[in-house]
CSV table of C-alpha atoms and ligand atoms in Angstrom, one decimal:
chain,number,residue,atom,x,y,z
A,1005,UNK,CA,6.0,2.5,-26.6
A,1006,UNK,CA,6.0,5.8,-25.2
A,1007,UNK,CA,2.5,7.3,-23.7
A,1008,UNK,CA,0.9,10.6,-23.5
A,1009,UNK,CA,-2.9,11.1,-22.3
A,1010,UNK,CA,-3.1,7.4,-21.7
A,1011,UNK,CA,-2.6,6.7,-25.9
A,1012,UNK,CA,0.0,4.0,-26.3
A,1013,UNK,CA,2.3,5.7,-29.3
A,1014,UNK,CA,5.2,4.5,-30.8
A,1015,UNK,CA,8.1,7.0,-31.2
A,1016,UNK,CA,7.5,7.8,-34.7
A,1017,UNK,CA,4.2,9.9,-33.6
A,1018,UNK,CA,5.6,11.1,-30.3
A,1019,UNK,CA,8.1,13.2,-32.3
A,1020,UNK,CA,5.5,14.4,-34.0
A,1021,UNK,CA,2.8,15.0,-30.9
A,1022,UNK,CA,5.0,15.7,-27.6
A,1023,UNK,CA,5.3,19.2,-26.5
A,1024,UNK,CA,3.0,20.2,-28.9
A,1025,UNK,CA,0.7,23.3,-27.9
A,1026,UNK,CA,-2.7,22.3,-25.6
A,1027,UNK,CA,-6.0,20.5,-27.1
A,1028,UNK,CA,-7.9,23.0,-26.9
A,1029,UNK,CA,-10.1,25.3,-29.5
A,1030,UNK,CA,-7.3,28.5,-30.2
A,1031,UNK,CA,-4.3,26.9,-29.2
A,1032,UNK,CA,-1.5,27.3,-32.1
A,1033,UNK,CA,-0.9,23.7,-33.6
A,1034,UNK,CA,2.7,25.5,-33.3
A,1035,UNK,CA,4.1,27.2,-30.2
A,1036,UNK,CA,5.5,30.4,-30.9
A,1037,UNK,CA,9.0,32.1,-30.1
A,1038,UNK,CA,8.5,33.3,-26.7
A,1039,UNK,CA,11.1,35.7,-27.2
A,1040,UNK,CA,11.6,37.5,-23.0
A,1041,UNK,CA,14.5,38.0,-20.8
A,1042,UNK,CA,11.7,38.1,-18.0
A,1043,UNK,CA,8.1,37.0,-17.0
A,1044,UNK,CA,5.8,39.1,-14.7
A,1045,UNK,CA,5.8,37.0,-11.2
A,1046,UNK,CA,5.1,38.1,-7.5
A,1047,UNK,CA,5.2,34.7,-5.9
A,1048,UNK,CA,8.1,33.9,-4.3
A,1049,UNK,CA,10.2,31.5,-6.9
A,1050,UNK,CA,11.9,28.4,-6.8
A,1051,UNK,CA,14.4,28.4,-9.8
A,1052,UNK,CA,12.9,26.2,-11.4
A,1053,UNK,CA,9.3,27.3,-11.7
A,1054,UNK,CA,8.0,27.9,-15.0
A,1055,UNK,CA,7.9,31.6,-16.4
A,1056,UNK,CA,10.0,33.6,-14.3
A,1057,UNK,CA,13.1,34.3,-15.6
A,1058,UNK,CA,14.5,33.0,-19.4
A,1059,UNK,CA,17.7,31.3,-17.8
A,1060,UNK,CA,15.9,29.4,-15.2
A,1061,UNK,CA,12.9,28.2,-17.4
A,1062,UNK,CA,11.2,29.7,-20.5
A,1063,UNK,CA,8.4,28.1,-23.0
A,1064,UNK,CA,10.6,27.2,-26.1
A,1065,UNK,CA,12.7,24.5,-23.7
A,1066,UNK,CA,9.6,23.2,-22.4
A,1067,UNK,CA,8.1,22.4,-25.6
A,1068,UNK,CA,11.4,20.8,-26.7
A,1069,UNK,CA,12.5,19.3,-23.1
A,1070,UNK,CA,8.9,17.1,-23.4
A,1071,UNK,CA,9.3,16.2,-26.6
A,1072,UNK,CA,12.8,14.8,-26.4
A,1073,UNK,CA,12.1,13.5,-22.6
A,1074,UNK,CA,9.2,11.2,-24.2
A,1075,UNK,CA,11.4,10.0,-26.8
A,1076,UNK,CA,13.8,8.8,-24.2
A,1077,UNK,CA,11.8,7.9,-21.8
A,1078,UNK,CA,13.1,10.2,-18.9
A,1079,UNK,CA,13.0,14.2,-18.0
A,1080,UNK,CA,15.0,15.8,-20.6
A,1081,UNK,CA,16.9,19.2,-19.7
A,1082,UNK,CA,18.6,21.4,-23.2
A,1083,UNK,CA,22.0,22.8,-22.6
A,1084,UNK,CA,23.9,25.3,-25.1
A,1085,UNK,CA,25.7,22.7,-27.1
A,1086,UNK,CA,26.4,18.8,-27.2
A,1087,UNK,CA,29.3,19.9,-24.9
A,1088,UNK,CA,27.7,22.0,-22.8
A,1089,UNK,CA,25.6,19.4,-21.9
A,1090,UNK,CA,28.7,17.1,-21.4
A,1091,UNK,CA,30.3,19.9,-19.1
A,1092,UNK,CA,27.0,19.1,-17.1
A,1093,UNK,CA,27.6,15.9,-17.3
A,1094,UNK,CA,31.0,15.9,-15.7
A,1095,UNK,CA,29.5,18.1,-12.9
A,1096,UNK,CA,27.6,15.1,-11.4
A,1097,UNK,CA,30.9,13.4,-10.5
A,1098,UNK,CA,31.6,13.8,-6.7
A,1099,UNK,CA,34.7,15.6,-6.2
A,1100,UNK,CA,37.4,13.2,-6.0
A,1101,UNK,CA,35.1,10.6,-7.7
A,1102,UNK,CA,36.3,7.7,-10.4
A,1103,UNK,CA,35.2,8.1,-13.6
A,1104,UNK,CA,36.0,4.9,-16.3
A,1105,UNK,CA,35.6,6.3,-20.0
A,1106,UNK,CA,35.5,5.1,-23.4
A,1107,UNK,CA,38.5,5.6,-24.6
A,1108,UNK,CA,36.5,6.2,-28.4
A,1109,UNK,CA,34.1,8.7,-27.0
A,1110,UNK,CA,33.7,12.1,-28.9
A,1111,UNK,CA,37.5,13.4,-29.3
A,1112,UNK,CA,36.1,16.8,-26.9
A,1113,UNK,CA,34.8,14.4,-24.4
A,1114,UNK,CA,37.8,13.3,-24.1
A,1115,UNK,CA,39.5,16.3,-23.9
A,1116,UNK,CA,37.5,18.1,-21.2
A,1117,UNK,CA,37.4,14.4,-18.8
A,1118,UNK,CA,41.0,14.5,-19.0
A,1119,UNK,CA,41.9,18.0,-18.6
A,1120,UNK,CA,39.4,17.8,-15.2
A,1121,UNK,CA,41.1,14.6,-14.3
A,1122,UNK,CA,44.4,16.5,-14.8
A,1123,UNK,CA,43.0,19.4,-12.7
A,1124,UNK,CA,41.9,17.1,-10.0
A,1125,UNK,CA,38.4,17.1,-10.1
A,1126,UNK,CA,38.3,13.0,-10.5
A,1127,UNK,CA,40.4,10.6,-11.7
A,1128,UNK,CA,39.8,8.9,-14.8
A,1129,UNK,CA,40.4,5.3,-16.4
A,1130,UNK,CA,39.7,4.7,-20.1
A,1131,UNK,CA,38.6,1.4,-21.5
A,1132,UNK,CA,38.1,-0.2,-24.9
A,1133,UNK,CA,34.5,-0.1,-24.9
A,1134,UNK,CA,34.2,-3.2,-27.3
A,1135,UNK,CA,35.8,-5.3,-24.6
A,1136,UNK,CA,32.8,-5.7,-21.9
A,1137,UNK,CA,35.0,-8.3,-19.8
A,1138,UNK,CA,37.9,-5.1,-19.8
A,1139,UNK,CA,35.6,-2.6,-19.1
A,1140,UNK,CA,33.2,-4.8,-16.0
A,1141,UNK,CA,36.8,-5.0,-14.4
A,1142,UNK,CA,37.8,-1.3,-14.3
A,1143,UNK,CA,33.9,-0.8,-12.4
A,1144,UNK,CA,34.8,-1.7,-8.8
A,1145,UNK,CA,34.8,1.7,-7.0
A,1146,UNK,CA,33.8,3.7,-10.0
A,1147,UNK,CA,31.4,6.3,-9.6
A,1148,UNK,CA,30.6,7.0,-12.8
A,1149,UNK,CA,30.9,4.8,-16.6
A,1150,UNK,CA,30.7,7.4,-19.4
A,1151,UNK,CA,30.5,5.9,-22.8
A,1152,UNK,CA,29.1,6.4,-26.6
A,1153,UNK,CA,27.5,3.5,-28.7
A,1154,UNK,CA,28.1,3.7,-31.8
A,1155,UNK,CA,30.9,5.9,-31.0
A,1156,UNK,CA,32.5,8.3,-32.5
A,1157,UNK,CA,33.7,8.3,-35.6
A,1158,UNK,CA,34.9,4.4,-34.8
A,1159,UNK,CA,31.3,2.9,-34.8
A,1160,UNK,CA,32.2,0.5,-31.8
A,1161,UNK,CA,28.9,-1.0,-30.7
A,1162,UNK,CA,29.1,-1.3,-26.2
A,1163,UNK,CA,26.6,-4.3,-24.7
A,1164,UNK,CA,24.7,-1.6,-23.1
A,1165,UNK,CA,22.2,-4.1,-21.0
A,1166,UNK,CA,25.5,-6.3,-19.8
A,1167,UNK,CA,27.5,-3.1,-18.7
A,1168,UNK,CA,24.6,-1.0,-17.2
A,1169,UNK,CA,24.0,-4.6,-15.2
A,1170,UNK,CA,27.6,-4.5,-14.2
A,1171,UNK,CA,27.9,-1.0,-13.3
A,1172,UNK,CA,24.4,-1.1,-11.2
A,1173,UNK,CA,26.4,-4.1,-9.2
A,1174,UNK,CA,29.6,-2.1,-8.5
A,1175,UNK,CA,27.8,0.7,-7.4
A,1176,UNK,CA,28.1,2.9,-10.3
A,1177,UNK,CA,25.9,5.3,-12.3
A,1178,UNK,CA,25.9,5.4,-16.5
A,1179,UNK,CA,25.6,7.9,-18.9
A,1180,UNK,CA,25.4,7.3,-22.7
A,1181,UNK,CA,25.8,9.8,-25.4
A,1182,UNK,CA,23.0,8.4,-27.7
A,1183,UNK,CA,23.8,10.9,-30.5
A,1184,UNK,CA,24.6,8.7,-33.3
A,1185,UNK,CA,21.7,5.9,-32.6
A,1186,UNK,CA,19.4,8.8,-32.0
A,1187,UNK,CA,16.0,8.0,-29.8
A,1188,UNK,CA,14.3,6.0,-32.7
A,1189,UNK,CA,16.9,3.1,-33.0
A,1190,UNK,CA,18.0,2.8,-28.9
A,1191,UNK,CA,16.7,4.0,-25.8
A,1192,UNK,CA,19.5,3.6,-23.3
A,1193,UNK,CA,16.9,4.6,-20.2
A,1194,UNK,CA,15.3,1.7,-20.6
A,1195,UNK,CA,18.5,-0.3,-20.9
A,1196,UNK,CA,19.9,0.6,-17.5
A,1197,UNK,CA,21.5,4.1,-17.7
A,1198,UNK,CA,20.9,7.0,-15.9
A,1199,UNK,CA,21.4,9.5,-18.1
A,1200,UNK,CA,21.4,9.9,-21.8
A,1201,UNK,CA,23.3,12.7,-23.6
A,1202,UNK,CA,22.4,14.2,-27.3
A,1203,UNK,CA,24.6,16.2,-29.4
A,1204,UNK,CA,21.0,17.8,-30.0
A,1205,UNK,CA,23.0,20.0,-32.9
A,1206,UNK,CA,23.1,16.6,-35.2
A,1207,UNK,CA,19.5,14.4,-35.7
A,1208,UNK,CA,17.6,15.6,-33.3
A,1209,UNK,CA,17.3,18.9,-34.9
A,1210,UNK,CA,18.8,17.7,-38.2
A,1211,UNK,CA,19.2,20.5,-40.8
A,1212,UNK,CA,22.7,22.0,-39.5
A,1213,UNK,CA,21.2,25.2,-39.0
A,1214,UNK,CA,21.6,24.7,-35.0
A,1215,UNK,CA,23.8,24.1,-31.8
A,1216,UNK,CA,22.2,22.6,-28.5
A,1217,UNK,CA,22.7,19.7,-26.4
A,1218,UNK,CA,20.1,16.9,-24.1
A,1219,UNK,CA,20.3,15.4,-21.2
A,1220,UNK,CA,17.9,13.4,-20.0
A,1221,UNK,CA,17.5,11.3,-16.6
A,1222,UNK,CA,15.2,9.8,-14.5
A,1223,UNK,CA,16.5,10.4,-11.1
A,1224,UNK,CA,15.2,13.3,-9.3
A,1225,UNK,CA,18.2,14.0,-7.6
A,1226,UNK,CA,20.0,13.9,-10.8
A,1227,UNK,CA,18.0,16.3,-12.2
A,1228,UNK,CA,17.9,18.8,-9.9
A,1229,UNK,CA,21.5,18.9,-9.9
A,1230,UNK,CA,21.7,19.5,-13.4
A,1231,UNK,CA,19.2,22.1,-13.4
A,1232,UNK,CA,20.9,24.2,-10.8
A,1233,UNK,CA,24.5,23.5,-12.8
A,1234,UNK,CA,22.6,24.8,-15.9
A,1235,UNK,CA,21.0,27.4,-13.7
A,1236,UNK,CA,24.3,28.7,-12.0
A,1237,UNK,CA,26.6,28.3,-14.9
A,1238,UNK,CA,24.4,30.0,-17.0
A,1239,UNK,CA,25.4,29.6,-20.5
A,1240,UNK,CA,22.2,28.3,-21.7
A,1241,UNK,CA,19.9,28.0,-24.6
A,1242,UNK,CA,18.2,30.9,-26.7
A,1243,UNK,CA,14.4,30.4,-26.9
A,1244,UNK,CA,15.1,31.0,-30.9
A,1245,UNK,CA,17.5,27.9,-30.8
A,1246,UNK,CA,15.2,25.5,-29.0
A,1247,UNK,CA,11.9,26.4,-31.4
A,1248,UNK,CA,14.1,25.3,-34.4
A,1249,UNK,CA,15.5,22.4,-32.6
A,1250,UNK,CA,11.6,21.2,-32.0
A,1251,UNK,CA,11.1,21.9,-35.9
A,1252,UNK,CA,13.5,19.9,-36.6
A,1253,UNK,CA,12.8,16.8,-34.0
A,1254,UNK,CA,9.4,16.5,-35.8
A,1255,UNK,CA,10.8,15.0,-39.2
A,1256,UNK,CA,13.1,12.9,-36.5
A,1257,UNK,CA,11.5,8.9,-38.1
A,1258,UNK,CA,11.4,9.9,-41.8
A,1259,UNK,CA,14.6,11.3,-41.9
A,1260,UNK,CA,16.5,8.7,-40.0
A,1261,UNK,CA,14.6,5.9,-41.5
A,1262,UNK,CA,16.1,7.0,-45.2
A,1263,UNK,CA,19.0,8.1,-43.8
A,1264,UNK,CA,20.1,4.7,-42.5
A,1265,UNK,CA,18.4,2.7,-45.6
A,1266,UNK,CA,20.8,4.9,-47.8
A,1267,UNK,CA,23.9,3.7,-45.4
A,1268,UNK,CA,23.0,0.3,-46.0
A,1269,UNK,CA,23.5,0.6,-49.4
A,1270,UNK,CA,26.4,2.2,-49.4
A,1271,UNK,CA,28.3,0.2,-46.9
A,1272,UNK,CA,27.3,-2.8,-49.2
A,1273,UNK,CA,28.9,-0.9,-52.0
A,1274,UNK,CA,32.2,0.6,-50.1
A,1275,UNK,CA,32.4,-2.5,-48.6
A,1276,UNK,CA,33.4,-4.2,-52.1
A,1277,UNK,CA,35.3,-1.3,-53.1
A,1278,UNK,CA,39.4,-1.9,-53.8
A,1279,UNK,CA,40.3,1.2,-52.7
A,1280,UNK,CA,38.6,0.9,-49.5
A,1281,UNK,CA,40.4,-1.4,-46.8
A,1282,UNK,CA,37.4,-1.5,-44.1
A,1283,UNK,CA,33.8,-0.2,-44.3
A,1284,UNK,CA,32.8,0.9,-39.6
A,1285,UNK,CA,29.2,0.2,-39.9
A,1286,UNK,CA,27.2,-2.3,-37.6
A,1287,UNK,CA,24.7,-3.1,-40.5
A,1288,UNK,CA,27.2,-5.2,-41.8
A,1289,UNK,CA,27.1,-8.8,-41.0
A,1290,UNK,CA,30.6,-8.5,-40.8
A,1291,UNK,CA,31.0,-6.2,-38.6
A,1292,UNK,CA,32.2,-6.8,-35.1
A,1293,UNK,CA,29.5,-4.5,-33.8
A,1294,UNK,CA,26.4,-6.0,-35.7
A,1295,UNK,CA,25.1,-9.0,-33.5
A,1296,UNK,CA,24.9,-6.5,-30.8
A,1297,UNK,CA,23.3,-3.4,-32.5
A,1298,UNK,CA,21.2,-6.3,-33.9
A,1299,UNK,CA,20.2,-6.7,-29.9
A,1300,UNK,CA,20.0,-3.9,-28.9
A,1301,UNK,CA,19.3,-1.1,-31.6
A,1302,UNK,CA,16.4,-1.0,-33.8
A,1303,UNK,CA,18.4,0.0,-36.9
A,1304,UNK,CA,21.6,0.2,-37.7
A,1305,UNK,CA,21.9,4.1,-38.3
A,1306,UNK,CA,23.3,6.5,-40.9
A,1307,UNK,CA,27.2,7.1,-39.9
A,1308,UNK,CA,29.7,4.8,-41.5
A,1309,UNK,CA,33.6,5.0,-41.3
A,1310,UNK,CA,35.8,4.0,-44.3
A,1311,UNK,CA,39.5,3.7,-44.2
A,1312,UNK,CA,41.4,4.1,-47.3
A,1313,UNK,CA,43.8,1.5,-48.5
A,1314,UNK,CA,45.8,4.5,-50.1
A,1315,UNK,CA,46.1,5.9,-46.7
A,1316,UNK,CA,45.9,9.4,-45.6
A,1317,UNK,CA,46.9,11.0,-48.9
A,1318,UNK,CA,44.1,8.7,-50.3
A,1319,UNK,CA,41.5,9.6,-47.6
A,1320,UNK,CA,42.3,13.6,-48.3
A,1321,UNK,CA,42.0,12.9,-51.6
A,1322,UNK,CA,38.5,11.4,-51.5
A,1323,UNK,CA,37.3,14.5,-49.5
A,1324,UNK,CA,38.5,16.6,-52.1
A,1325,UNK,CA,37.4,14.9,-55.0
A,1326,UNK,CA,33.6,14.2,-54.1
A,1327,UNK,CA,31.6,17.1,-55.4
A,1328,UNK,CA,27.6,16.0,-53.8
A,1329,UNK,CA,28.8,15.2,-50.6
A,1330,UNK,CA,30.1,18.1,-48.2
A,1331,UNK,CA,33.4,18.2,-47.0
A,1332,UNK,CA,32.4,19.2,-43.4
A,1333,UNK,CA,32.4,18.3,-39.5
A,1334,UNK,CA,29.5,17.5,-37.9
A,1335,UNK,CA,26.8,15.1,-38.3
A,1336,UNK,CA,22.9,13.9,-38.5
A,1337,UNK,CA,21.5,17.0,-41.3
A,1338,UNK,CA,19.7,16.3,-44.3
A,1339,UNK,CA,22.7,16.9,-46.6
A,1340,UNK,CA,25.8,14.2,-46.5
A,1341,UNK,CA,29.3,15.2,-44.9
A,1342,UNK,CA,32.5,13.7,-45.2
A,1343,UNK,CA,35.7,14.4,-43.5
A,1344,UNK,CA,38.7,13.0,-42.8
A,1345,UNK,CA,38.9,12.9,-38.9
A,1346,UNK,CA,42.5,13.3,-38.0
A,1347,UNK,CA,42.6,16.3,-39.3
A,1348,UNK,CA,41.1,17.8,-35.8
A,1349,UNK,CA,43.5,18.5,-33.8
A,1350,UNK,CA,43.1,16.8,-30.5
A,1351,UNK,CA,41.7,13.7,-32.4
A,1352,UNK,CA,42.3,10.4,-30.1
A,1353,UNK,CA,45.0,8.4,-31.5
A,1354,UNK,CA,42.6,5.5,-31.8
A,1355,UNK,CA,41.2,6.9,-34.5
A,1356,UNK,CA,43.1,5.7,-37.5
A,1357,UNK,CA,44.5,8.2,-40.1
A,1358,UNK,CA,43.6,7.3,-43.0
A,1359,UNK,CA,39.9,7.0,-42.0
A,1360,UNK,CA,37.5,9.0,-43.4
A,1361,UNK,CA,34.0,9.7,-41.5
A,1362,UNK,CA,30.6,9.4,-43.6
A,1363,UNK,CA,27.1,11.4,-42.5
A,1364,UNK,CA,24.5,10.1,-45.0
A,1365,UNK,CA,21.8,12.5,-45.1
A,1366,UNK,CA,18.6,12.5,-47.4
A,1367,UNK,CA,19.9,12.6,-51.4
A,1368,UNK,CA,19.4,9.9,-53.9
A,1369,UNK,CA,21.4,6.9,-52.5
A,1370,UNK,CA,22.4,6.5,-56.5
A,1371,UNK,CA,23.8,10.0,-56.7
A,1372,UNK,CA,25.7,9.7,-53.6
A,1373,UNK,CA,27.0,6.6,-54.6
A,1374,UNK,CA,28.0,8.0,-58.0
A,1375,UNK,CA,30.1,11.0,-56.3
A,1376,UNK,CA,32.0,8.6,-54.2
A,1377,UNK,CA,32.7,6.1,-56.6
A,1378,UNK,CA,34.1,8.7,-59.3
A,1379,UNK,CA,36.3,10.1,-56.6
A,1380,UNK,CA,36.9,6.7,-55.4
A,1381,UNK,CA,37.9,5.7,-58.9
A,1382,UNK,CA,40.3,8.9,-59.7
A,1383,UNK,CA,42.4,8.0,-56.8
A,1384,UNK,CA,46.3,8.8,-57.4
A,1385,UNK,CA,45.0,9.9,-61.2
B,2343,PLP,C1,28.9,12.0,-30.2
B,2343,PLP,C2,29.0,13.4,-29.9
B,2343,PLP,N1,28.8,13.9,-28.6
B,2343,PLP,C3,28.9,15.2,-28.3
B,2343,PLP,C4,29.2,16.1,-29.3
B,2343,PLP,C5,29.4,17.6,-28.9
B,2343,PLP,O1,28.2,18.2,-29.4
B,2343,PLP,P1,28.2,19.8,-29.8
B,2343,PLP,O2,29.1,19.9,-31.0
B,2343,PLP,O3,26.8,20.0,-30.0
B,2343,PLP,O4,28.8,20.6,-28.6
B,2343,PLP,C6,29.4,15.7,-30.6
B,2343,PLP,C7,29.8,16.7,-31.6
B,2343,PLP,O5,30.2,16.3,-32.7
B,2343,PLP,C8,29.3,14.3,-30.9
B,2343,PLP,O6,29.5,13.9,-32.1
């Protein structure tokens, strides 16, 4: 339960209620596009302060920053992109810090941690995030445990509670990209981290019509850090971006809800599939993944793997013989993607080739099944 004016509510209605214009008789029941470079202000300011200058602070980020920040539980702070917000991220490593990283974290993540370790910034250790007695062991002078769950595209479920325990013990702070859970299934605040990253361009805007990143944190300190890193690096996000990102946030519960009932069913139905050799989705009983998420998540989500028993040329295949779903990157909008993940250059190497990454978005679960299964069917036809 989340609260706002004293009202216990759940985090179905907060989307819908946080950062909403004020109570009061006139007020818009939606904010407008404050659309400035600059607000009129004599006083002497802060950086921070509210209505002074558009890359310090302006009314569209407000609106969104409270709506996400009472999702999560914490002070939420919108960066340009998922990455940008991940390039924040990294700032808050001392200089000369440790960092140990999932070694199945968003392919980019992975890129930037290691060409900073490369440069010198920190030095980096990646772990199989699965393995919590593997990962507790790497924590001893760490300053820093970065880590997705579900990752990225390998659906590898981490036991948030026992490794936030373990990193609190060694001394060592945790951030958690909660993009594929999303705040309605997990809130990894309140499960011991200390900050919690969205790729805000996927559910929490949802309609693939928009590019922005979260953070969110409790720490003051933390905070203010990233505020000035935002502040001082400056590539930051338009007013236009963060309105629609809001617009999105408030269909957050029915969207996801049907989103990861329609996974179900199709992991069910891959899952018994020939041409299919393993179904990645923690809503599976079978799934290495599941009695955790069952512990920890409130759902299961809407992102499933598949790897094709024909292989790569199978998994292309499939991509290019579906005709409802979208052969595209990117996750979490209303319409489904598929794509075959290796394909990115820069890909980790743990990510099979042959595996083919599934975003289930909000058409009839029988017609996305009937586009998989006839392109499923025609394989090597
Ligand atoms: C889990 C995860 N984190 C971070 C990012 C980066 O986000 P963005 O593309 O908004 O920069 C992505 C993008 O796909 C992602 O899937």
């Amino acid at each position: 339960m989340n609260t706002m004016s004293g009202q216990p509510w759940s985090v179905e209605t907060m989307a819908v209620v946080a950062g909403r214009p004020p109570h009061e008789a006139g007020a818009p029941v939606s904010p407008a596009i404050e659309l400035t470079s600059t607000y009129r202000s004599w006083e002497p300011f802060g950086g921070t302060d509210a209505g002074v200058y558009t890359r310090m602070n302006n009314a569209n980020w407000r609106d969104l920053e409270a709506a996400v920040g009472a999702l999560e539980g914490g002070t939420a702070l919108c960066f340009a992109s998922g990455m940008g917000a991940g390039a924040a991220l990294f700032d808050l490593v001392p200089a000369g810090g440790r960092v140990v990283m999932a070694d199945s974290c968003y392919g980019s993540m992975l890129s930037l941690a290691g060409q900073l370790s490369t440069a010198g910034r920190f030095s980096l250790t990646l772990v199989d995030i699965s393995d919590t007695d593997a990962v507790v062991a790497e924590l001893p002078g760490a300053d820093w445990l970065i880590m997705e769950s579900p990752t990225n595209p390998l659906l590898q479920v981490a036991d948030l509670p026992a490794l936030c325990e373990a990193a609190r013990a060694a001394g060592a702070k945790v951030a958690v990209d909660n993009t594929f859970a999303t705040p309605l299934l997990q809130n990894p605040l309140a499960l011991g981290a200390s900050v919690v990253m969205h790729s805000g361009t996927k559910y929490l805007a949802g309609h693939s019509d928009v590019v922005l990143g979260v953070l969110v944190a409790a720490d003051e300190a933390l905070l203010q850090q990233l505020r000035s890193y935002r502040g001082l690096h400056g590539a930051i996000l338009g007013p236009m971006e963060a309105w629609l990102a809001l617009r999105g946030l408030r269909t957050l519960a029915v969207r996801v809800e049907r989103q990861q009932a329609t996974a179900g069913v199709l992991a069910k139905r891959l899952h018994e599939h020939p041409a299919i050799s393993l179904v990645r989705y923690p809503g599976l009983a079978s799934d290495p993944g599941h009695e955790r998420a069952r512990a920890q998540m409130r759902g299961f989500g809407a992102m499933l793997s598949i790897e094709l028993a024909g292989g790569v040329h199978a998994a292309d295949e499939l991509v290019q013989g579906v005709r409802l779903w979208v052969p595209a990157t990117s996750l979490g909008g209303v319409e489904s993607l598929i794509e075959r993940r290796r394909r990115i250059p820069g890909e980790p190497e743990t990510v099979p080739k042959n595996l083919v990454r599934l975003s289930v978005g909000l058409e009839s679960v029988d017609d996305l099944w009937a586009d998989l299964e006839q392109a499923l069917d025609g394989l090597g036809q």
